Structures are given as structure tokens and as C-alpha cells.
PDB file of C-alpha atoms in Angstrom:
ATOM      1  CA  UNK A   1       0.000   0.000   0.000  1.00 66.00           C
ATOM      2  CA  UNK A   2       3.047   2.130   0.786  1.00 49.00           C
ATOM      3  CA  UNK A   3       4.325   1.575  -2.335  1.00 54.00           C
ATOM      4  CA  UNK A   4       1.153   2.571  -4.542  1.00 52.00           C
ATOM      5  CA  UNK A   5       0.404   5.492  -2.879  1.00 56.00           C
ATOM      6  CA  UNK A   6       4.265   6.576  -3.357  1.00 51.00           C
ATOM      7  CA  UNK A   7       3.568   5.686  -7.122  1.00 52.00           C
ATOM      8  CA  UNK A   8       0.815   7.971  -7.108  1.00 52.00           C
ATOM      9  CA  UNK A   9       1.720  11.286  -5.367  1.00 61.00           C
ATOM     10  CA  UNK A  10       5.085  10.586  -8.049  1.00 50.00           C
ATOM     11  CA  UNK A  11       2.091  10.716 -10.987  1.00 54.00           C
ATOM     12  CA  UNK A  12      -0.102  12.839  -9.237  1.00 60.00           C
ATOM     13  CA  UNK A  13       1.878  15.942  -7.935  1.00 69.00           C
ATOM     14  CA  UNK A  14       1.313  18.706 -10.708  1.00 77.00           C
ATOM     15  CA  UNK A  15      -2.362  17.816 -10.372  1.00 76.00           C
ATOM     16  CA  UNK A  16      -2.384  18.185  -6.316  1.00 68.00           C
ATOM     17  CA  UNK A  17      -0.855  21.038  -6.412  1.00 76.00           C
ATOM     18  CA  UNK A  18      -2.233  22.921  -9.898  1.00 88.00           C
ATOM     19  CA  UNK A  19      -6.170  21.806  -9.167  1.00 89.00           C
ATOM     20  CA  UNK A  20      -7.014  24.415 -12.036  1.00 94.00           C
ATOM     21  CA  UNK A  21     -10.469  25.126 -11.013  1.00 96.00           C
ATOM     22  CA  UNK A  22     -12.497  26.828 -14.308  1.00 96.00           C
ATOM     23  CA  UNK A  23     -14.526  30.074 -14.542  1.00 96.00           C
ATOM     24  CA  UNK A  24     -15.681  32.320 -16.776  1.00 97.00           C
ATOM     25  CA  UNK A  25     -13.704  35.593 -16.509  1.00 98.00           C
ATOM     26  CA  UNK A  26     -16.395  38.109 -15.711  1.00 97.00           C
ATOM     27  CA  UNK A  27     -16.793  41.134 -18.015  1.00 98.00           C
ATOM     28  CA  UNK A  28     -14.379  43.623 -16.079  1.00 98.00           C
ATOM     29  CA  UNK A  29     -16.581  46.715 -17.247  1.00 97.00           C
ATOM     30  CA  UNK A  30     -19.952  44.914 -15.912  1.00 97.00           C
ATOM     31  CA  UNK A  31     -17.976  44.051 -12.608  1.00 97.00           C
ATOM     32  CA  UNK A  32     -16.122  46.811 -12.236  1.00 97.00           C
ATOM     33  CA  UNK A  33     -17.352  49.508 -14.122  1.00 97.00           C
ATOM     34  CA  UNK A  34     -13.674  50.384 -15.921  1.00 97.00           C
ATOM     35  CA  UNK A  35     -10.571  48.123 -17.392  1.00 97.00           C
ATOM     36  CA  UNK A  36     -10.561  45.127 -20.363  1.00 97.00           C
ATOM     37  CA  UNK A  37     -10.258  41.828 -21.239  1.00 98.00           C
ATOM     38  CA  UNK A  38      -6.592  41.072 -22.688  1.00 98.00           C
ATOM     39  CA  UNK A  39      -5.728  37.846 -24.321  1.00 98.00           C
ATOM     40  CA  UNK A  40      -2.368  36.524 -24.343  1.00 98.00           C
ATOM     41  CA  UNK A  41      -0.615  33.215 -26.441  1.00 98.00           C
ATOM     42  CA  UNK A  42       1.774  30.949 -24.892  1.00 98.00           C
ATOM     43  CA  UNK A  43       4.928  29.335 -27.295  1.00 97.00           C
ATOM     44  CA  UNK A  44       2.570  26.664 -28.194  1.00 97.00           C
ATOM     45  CA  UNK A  45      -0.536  28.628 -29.466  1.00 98.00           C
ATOM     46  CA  UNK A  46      -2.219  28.358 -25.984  1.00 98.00           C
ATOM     47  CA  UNK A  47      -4.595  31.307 -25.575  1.00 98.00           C
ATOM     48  CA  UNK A  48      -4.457  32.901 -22.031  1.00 98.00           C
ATOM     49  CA  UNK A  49      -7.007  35.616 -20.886  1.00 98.00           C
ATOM     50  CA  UNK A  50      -6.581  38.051 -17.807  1.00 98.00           C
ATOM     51  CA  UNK A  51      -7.685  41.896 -17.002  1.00 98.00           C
ATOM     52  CA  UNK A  52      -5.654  44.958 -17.399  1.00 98.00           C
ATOM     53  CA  UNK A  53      -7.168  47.799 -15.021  1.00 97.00           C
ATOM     54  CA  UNK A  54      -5.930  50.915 -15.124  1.00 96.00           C
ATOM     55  CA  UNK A  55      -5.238  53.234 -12.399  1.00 95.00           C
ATOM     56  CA  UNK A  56      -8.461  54.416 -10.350  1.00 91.00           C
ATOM     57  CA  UNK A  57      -6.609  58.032  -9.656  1.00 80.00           C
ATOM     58  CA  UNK A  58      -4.831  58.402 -13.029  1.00 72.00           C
ATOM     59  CA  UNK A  59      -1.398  60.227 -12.438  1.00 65.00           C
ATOM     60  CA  UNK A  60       0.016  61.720 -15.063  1.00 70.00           C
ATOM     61  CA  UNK A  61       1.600  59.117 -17.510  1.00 78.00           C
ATOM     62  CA  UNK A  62       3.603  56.748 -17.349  1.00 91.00           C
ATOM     63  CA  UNK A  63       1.962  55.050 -14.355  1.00 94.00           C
ATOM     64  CA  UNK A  64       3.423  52.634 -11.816  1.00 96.00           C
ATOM     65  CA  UNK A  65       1.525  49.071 -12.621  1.00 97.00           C
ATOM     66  CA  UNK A  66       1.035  45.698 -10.297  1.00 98.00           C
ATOM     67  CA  UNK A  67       1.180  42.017 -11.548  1.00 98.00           C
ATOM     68  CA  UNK A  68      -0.856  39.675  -9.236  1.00 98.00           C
ATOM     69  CA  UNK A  69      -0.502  36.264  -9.103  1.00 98.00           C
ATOM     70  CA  UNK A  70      -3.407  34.123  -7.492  1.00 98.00           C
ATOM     71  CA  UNK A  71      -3.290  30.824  -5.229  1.00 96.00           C
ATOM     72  CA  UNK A  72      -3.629  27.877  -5.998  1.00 94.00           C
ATOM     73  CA  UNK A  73      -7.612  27.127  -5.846  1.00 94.00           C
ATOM     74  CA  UNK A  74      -8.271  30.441  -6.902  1.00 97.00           C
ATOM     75  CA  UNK A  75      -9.193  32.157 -10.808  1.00 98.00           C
ATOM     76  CA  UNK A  76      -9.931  35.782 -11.794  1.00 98.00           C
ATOM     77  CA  UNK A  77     -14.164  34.870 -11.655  1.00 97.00           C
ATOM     78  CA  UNK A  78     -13.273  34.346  -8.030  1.00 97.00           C
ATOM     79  CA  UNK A  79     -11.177  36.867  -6.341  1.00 97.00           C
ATOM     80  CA  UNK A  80     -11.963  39.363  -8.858  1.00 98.00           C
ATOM     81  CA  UNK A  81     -13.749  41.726  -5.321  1.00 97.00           C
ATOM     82  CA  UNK A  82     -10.814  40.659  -3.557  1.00 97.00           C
ATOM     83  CA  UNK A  83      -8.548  42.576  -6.643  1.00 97.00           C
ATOM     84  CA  UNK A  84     -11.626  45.133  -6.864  1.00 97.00           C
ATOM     85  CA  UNK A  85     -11.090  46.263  -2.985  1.00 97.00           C
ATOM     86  CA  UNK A  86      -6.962  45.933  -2.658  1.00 97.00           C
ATOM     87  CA  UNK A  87      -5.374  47.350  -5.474  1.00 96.00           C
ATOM     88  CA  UNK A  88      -2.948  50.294  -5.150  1.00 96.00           C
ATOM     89  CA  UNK A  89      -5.715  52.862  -6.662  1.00 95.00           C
ATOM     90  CA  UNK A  90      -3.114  55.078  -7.834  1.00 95.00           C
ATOM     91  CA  UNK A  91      -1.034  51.609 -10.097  1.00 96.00           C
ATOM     92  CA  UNK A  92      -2.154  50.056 -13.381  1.00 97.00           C
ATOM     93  CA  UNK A  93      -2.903  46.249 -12.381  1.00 98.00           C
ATOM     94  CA  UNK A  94      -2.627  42.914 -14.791  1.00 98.00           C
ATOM     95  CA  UNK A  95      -3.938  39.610 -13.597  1.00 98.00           C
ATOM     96  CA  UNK A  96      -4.213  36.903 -15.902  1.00 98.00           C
ATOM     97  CA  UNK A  97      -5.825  33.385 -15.312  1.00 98.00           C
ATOM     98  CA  UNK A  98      -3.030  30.751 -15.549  1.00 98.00           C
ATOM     99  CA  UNK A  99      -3.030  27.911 -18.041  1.00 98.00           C
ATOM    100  CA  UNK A 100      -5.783  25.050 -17.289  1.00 97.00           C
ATOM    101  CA  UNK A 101      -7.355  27.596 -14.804  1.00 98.00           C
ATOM    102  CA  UNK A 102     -10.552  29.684 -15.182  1.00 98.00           C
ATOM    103  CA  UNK A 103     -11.612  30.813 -18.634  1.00 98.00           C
ATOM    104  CA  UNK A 104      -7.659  30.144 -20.252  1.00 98.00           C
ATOM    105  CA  UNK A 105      -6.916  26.758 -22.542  1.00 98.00           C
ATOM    106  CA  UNK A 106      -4.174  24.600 -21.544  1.00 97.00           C
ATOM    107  CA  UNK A 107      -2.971  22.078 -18.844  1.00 95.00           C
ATOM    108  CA  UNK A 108      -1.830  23.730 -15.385  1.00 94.00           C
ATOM    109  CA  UNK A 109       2.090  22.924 -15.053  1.00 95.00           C
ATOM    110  CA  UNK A 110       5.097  24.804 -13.367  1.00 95.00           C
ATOM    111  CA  UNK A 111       6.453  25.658 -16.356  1.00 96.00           C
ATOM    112  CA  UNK A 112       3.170  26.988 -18.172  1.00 97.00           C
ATOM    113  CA  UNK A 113       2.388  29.177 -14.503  1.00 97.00           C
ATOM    114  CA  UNK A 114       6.435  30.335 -15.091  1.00 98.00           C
ATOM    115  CA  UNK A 115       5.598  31.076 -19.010  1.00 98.00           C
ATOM    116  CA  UNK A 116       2.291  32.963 -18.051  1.00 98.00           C
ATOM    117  CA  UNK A 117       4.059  35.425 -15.675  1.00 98.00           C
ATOM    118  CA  UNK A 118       6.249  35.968 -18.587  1.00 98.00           C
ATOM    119  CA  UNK A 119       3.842  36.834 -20.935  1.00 98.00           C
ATOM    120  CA  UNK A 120       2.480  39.150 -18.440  1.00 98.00           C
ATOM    121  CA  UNK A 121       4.985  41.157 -17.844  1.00 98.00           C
ATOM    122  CA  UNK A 122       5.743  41.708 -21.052  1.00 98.00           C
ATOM    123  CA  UNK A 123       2.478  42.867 -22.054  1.00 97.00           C
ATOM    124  CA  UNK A 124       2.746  45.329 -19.209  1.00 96.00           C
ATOM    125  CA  UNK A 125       6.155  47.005 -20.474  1.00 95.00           C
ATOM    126  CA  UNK A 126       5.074  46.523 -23.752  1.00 96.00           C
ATOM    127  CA  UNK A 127       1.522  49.432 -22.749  1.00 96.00           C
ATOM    128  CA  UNK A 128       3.560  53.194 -23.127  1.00 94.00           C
ATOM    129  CA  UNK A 129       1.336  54.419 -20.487  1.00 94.00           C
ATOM    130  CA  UNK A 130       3.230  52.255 -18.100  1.00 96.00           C
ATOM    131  CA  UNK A 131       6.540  53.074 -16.394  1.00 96.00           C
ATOM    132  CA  UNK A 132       8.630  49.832 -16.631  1.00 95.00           C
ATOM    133  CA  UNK A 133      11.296  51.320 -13.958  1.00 96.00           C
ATOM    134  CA  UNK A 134       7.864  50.928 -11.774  1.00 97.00           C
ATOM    135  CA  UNK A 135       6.304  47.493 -12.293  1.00 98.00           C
ATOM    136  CA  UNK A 136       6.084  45.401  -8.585  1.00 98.00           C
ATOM    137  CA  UNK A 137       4.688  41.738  -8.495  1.00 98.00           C
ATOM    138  CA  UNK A 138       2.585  40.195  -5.831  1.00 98.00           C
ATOM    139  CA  UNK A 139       2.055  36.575  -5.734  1.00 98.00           C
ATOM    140  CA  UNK A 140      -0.300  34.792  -2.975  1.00 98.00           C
ATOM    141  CA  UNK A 141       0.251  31.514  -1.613  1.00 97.00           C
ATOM    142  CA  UNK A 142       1.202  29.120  -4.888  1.00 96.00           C
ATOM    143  CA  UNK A 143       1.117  32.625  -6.803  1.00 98.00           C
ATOM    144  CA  UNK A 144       4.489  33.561  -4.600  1.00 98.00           C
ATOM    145  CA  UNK A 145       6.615  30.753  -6.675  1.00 98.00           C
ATOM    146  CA  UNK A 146       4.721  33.094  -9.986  1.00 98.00           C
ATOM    147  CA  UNK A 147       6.046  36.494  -8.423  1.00 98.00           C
ATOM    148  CA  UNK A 148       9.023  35.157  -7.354  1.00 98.00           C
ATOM    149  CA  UNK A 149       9.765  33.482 -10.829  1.00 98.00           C
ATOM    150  CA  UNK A 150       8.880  37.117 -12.239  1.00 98.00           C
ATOM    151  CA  UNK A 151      10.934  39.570  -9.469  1.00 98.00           C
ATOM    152  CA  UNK A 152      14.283  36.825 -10.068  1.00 98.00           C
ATOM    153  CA  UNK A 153      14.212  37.089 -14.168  1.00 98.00           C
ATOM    154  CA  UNK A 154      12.685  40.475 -14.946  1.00 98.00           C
ATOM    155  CA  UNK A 155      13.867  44.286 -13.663  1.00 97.00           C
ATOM    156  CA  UNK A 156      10.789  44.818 -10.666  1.00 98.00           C
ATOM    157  CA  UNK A 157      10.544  47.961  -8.590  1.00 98.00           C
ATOM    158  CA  UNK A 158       8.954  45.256  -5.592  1.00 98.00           C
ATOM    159  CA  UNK A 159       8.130  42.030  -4.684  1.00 98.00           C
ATOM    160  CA  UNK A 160       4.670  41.498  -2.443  1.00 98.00           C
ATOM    161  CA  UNK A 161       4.154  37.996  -1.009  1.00 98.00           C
ATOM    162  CA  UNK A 162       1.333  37.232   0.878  1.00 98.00           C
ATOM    163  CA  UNK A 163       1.421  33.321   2.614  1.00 98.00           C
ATOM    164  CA  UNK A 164       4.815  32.116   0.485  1.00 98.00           C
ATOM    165  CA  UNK A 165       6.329  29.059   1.031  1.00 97.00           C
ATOM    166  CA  UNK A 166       9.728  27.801   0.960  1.00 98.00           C
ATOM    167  CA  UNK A 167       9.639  24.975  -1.798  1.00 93.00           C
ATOM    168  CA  UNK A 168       7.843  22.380  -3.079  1.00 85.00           C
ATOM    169  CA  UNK A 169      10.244  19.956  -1.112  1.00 87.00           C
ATOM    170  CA  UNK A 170       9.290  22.181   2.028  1.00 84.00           C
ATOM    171  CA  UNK A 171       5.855  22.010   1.745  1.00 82.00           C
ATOM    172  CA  UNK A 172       5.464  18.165   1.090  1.00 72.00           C
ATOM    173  CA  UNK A 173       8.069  17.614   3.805  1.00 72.00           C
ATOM    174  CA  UNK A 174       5.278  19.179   6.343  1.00 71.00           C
ATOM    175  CA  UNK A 175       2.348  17.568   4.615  1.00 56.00           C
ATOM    176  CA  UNK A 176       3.261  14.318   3.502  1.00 60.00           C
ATOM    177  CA  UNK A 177       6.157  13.858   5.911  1.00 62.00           C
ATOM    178  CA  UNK A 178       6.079  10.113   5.744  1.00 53.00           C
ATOM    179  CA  UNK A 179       7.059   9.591   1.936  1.00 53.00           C
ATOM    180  CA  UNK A 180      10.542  10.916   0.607  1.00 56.00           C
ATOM    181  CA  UNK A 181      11.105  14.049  -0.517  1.00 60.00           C
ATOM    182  CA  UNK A 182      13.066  12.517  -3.685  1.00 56.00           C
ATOM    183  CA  UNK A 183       9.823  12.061  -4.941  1.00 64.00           C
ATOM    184  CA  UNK A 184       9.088  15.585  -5.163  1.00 64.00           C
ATOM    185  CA  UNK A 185       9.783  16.012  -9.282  1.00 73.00           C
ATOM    186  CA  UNK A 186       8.371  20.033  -8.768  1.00 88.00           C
ATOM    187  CA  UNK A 187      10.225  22.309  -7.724  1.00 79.00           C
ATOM    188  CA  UNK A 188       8.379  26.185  -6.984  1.00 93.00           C
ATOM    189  CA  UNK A 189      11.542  27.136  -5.185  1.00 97.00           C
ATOM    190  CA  UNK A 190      11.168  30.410  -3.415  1.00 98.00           C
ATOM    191  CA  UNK A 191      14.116  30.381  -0.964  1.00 98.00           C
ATOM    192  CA  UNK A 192      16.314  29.574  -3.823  1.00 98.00           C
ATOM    193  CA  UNK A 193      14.346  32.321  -6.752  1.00 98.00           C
ATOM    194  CA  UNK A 194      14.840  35.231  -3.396  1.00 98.00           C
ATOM    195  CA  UNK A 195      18.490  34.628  -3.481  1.00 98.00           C
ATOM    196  CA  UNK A 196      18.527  36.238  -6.515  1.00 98.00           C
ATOM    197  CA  UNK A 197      15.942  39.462  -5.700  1.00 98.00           C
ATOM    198  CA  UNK A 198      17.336  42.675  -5.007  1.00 98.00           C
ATOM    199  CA  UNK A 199      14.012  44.500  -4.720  1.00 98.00           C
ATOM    200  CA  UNK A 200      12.596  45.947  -1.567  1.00 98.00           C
ATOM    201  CA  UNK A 201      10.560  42.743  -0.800  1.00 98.00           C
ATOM    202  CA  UNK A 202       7.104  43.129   1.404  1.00 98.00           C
ATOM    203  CA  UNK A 203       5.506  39.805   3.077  1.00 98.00           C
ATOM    204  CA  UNK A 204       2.112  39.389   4.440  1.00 98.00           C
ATOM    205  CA  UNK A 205       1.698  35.832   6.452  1.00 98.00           C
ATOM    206  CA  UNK A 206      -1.228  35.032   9.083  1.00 98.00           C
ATOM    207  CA  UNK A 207       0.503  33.694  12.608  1.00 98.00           C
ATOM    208  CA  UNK A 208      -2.709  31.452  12.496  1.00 98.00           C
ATOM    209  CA  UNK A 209      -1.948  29.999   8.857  1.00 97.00           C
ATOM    210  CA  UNK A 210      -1.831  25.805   9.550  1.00 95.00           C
ATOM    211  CA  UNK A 211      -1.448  25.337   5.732  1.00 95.00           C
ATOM    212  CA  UNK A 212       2.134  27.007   5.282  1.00 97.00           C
ATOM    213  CA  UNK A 213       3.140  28.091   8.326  1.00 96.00           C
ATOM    214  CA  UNK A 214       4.165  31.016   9.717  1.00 97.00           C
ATOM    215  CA  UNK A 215       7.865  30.276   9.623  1.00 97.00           C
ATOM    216  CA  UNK A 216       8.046  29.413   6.126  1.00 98.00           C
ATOM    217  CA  UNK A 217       7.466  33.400   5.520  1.00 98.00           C
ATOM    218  CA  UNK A 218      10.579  33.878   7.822  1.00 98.00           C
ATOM    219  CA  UNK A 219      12.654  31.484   6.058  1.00 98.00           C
ATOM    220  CA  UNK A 220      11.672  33.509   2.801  1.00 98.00           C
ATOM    221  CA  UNK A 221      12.088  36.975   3.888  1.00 98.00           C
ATOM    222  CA  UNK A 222      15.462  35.489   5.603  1.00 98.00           C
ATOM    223  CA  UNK A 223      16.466  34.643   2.016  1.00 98.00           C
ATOM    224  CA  UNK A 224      16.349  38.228   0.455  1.00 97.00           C
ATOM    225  CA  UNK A 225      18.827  39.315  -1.034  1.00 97.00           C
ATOM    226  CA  UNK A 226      17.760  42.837  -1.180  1.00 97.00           C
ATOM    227  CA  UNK A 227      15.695  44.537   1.927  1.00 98.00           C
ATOM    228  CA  UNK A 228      12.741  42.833   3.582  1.00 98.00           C
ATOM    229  CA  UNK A 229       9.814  43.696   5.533  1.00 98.00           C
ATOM    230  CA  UNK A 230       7.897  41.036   7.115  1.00 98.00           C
ATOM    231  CA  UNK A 231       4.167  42.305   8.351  1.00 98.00           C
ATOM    232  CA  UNK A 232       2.552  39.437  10.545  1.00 98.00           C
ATOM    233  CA  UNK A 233      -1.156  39.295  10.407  1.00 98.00           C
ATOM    234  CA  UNK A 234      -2.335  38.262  14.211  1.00 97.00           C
ATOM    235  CA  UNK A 235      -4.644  35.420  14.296  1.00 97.00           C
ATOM    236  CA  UNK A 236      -5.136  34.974  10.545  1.00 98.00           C
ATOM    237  CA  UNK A 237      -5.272  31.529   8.716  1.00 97.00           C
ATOM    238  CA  UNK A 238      -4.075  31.068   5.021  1.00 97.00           C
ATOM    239  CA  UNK A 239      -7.198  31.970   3.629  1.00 95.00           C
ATOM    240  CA  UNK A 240      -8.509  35.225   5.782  1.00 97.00           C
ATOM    241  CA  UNK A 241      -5.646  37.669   5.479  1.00 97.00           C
ATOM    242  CA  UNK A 242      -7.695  40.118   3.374  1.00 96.00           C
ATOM    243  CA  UNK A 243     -10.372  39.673   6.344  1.00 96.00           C
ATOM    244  CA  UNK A 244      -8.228  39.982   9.060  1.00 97.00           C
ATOM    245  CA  UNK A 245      -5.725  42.223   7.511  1.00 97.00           C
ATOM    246  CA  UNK A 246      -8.270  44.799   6.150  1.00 96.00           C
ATOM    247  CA  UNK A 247      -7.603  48.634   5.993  1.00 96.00           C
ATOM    248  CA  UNK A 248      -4.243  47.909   7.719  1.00 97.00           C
ATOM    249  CA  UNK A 249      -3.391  45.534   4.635  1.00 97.00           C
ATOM    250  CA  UNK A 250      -4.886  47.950   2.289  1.00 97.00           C
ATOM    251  CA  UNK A 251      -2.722  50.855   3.112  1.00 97.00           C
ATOM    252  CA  UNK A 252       0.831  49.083   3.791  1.00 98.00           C
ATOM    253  CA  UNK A 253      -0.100  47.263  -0.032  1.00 98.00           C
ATOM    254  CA  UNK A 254      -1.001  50.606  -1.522  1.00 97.00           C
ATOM    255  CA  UNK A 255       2.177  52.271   0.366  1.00 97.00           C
ATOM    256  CA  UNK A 256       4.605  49.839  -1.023  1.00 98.00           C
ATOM    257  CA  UNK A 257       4.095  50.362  -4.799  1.00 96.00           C
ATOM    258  CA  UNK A 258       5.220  53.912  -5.008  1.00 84.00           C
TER     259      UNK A 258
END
């Protein structure tokens, strides 16, 4: 019995961890009442779709722009109040659904989630009313590998993490403890991706969070390379950090991304 269910976490593992729920990607103007639908394509003709918003108080151009990377379970049809309520007002924002998940085509991998926060970066330089010496990246839960990924191989004014993790190999060691780590073929490295970050970094993480706990976010802001900030949420769990953080949250986010 040991043995199959070895053989299957082994076969398994992208799909544990990349459960690519689907969703339609609401209409951004019905929901929102501003911003549009943007479609990107992967190497392999795989169409992606996100929403660039732009700034709620428009400074004068260019603008300073956020890329936000979602969890794991999560899609643009379901945290789009969650982006509605804590964006910088004053930054452009892109978000973009990644492959396999919500309304975009494709299978959810670690690469493909890598190639997506590529592509959207790119698109952001690539908009003139942006100001790439002022693009920051936030990444939430499995999102933080995304940001991290983007911050380590792109020029970023920030990083924002919110719940990170240390590894793959770290998070299976604390939740299936009693199978090998050499199984572990994935690899969503963020102690070894913040090495190589130079940007002033900001971390939320919940003292409450059972899911990755609170010292993983130590052991990730201890691995900066650049300067750090870690803001501990009392009594919050993985998934109520926007609740329990609230205006508090709000303003250090909105603070941060100059």
C-alpha cells in the first residue's frame, strides 16, 4: 500500500498542487465599471485571458503598474472583489488566469504558470502608459513561486508575497512527511528564486496559517537578497488575510508600490 500510494503522489503531484479550477472571466466593465479583457498566447498557441485595469486616480503618464498572481484554488471569476477592494488605486494592475485555470486553454504545469508570468509582464512594459522602472509583483500563496519566478528574471521595482512558502520539497516535507522528498519532481523554489531578488521585498503571512506556516514566511524573507519587511497578520489563517488584515493591509499594499 506504501508503495502505490508513493507511485501515485510521483504521478499525481502537478495535479495536487495545480487543481485548475475553471470560470468564466467576468466582463471587467460589468464588474467593475472600468478596465478590459486582454488575451495573451503561450509558445505553443495556448490562448491565455486576464484583465488589465488601469489606475483608479490616473497620475500623469507613465503610471506605476502591479502584476498579481493568485493561489492555488483560486481564478480571476473568483477573487476578482478581492482585486476590486486591494489594489494600489493610484497603479495600473494585470492579472491573468493561468493555463488550465478559469476561462484560459491549456494544462496547469510549473512551467506553463512560469511562461504565463512571462507573458504578463511583457504585455505590461510593452503598454507606453506604463513606467517599466515601476512594475512590482505580488504573488499569494502558490502565486508567490509566480512572483518570485517574475521579481528573479525580470527588472521589478517590488516584490509582495502574501502566505509564500519555501519549496515544493518544504511544503510536502510538512504535509506528507512520511514519503521521501526525492519524490518531489516540482520544484516552486522560493528560498532559492529570493536569493537572486534585489528589490525591496514586502511579506504578508497570518501567525494562524496551519497550511504554510508562519515560519516558512521567515525562512523567505530570511532569504532576500535585497531589503525585507515582514508584516505578521495576528490570528489569521491562510485563507482570511484580506479579512483579518483589512484597511491595515490595504494601506501598507497601496504604500509599497510607489
Amino acid at each position: 500500500m506504501y508503495v502505490v500510494l508513493s507511485a501515485v503522489l510521483w504521478a499525481l503531484q502537478e495535479r495536487i498542487t495545480f487543481p485548475a479550477p475553471k470560470a468564466a472571466l467576468p466582463d471587467p466593465v460589468q464588474a467593475l465599471g472600468y478596465g478590459e479583457r486582454i488575451e495573451l498566447r503561450m509558445q505553443d498557441g495556448t490562448k491565455l485571458v486576464g484583465w488589465y485595469l488601469p489606475p483608479l486616480r490616473r497620475p500623469s503618464p507613465p503610471s506605476a503598474a502591479l502584476l498579481w498572481f493568485y493561489g492555488n484554488g483560486e481564478t480571476i471569476g473568483a477573487i476578482w472583489p478581492i482585486i476590486r477592494d486591494f489594489r494600489p488605486p493610484h497603479a495600473a494592475l494585470l492579472v491573468v488566469d493561468y493555463p488550465g485555470y478559469g476561462a484560459s486553454e491549456g494544462r496547469a504545469t510549473e512551467a506553463g504558470m512560469y511562461e504565463a508570468a512571462d507573458l504578463a509582464y511583457n504585455a505590461l512594459v510593452a503598454r507606453p502608459e506604463i513606467d517599466r522602472q515601476r512594475i512590482y509583483v505580488y504573488g499569494r500563496s502558490l502565486g508567490s513561486a509566480a512572483a518570485t519566478h517574475a521579481a528573479s528574471t525580470h527588472e521589478v521595482a517590488g516584490l509582495i508575497l502574501e502566505s509564500p512558502f519555501t519549496s515544493a520539497r518544504g511544503m510536502a516535507a510538512r504535509h506528507y512527511r512520511i514519503f521521501p522528498r526525492f519524490l518531489v519532481r516540482l520544484s516552486l523554489d522560493n528560498v532559492g528564486a529570493m536569493r537572486r531578488i534585489h528589490c525591496p521585498t514586502l511579506i504578508f503571512h497570518g501567525t494562524a496559517d496551519m497550511l504554510v506556516p508562519i515560519k516558512m514566511g521567515r525562512e523567505v524573507a530570511a532569504a532576500a537578497a535585497g531589503p525585507v519587511e515582514l508584516v505578521m497578520i495576528d490570528g489569521a489563517g491562510h485563507n482570511d488575510t484580506y479579512d483579518m488584515g483589512g484597511s491595515a493591509y490595504k494601506a501598507k499594499l497601496a504604500a509599497f508600490v510607489k
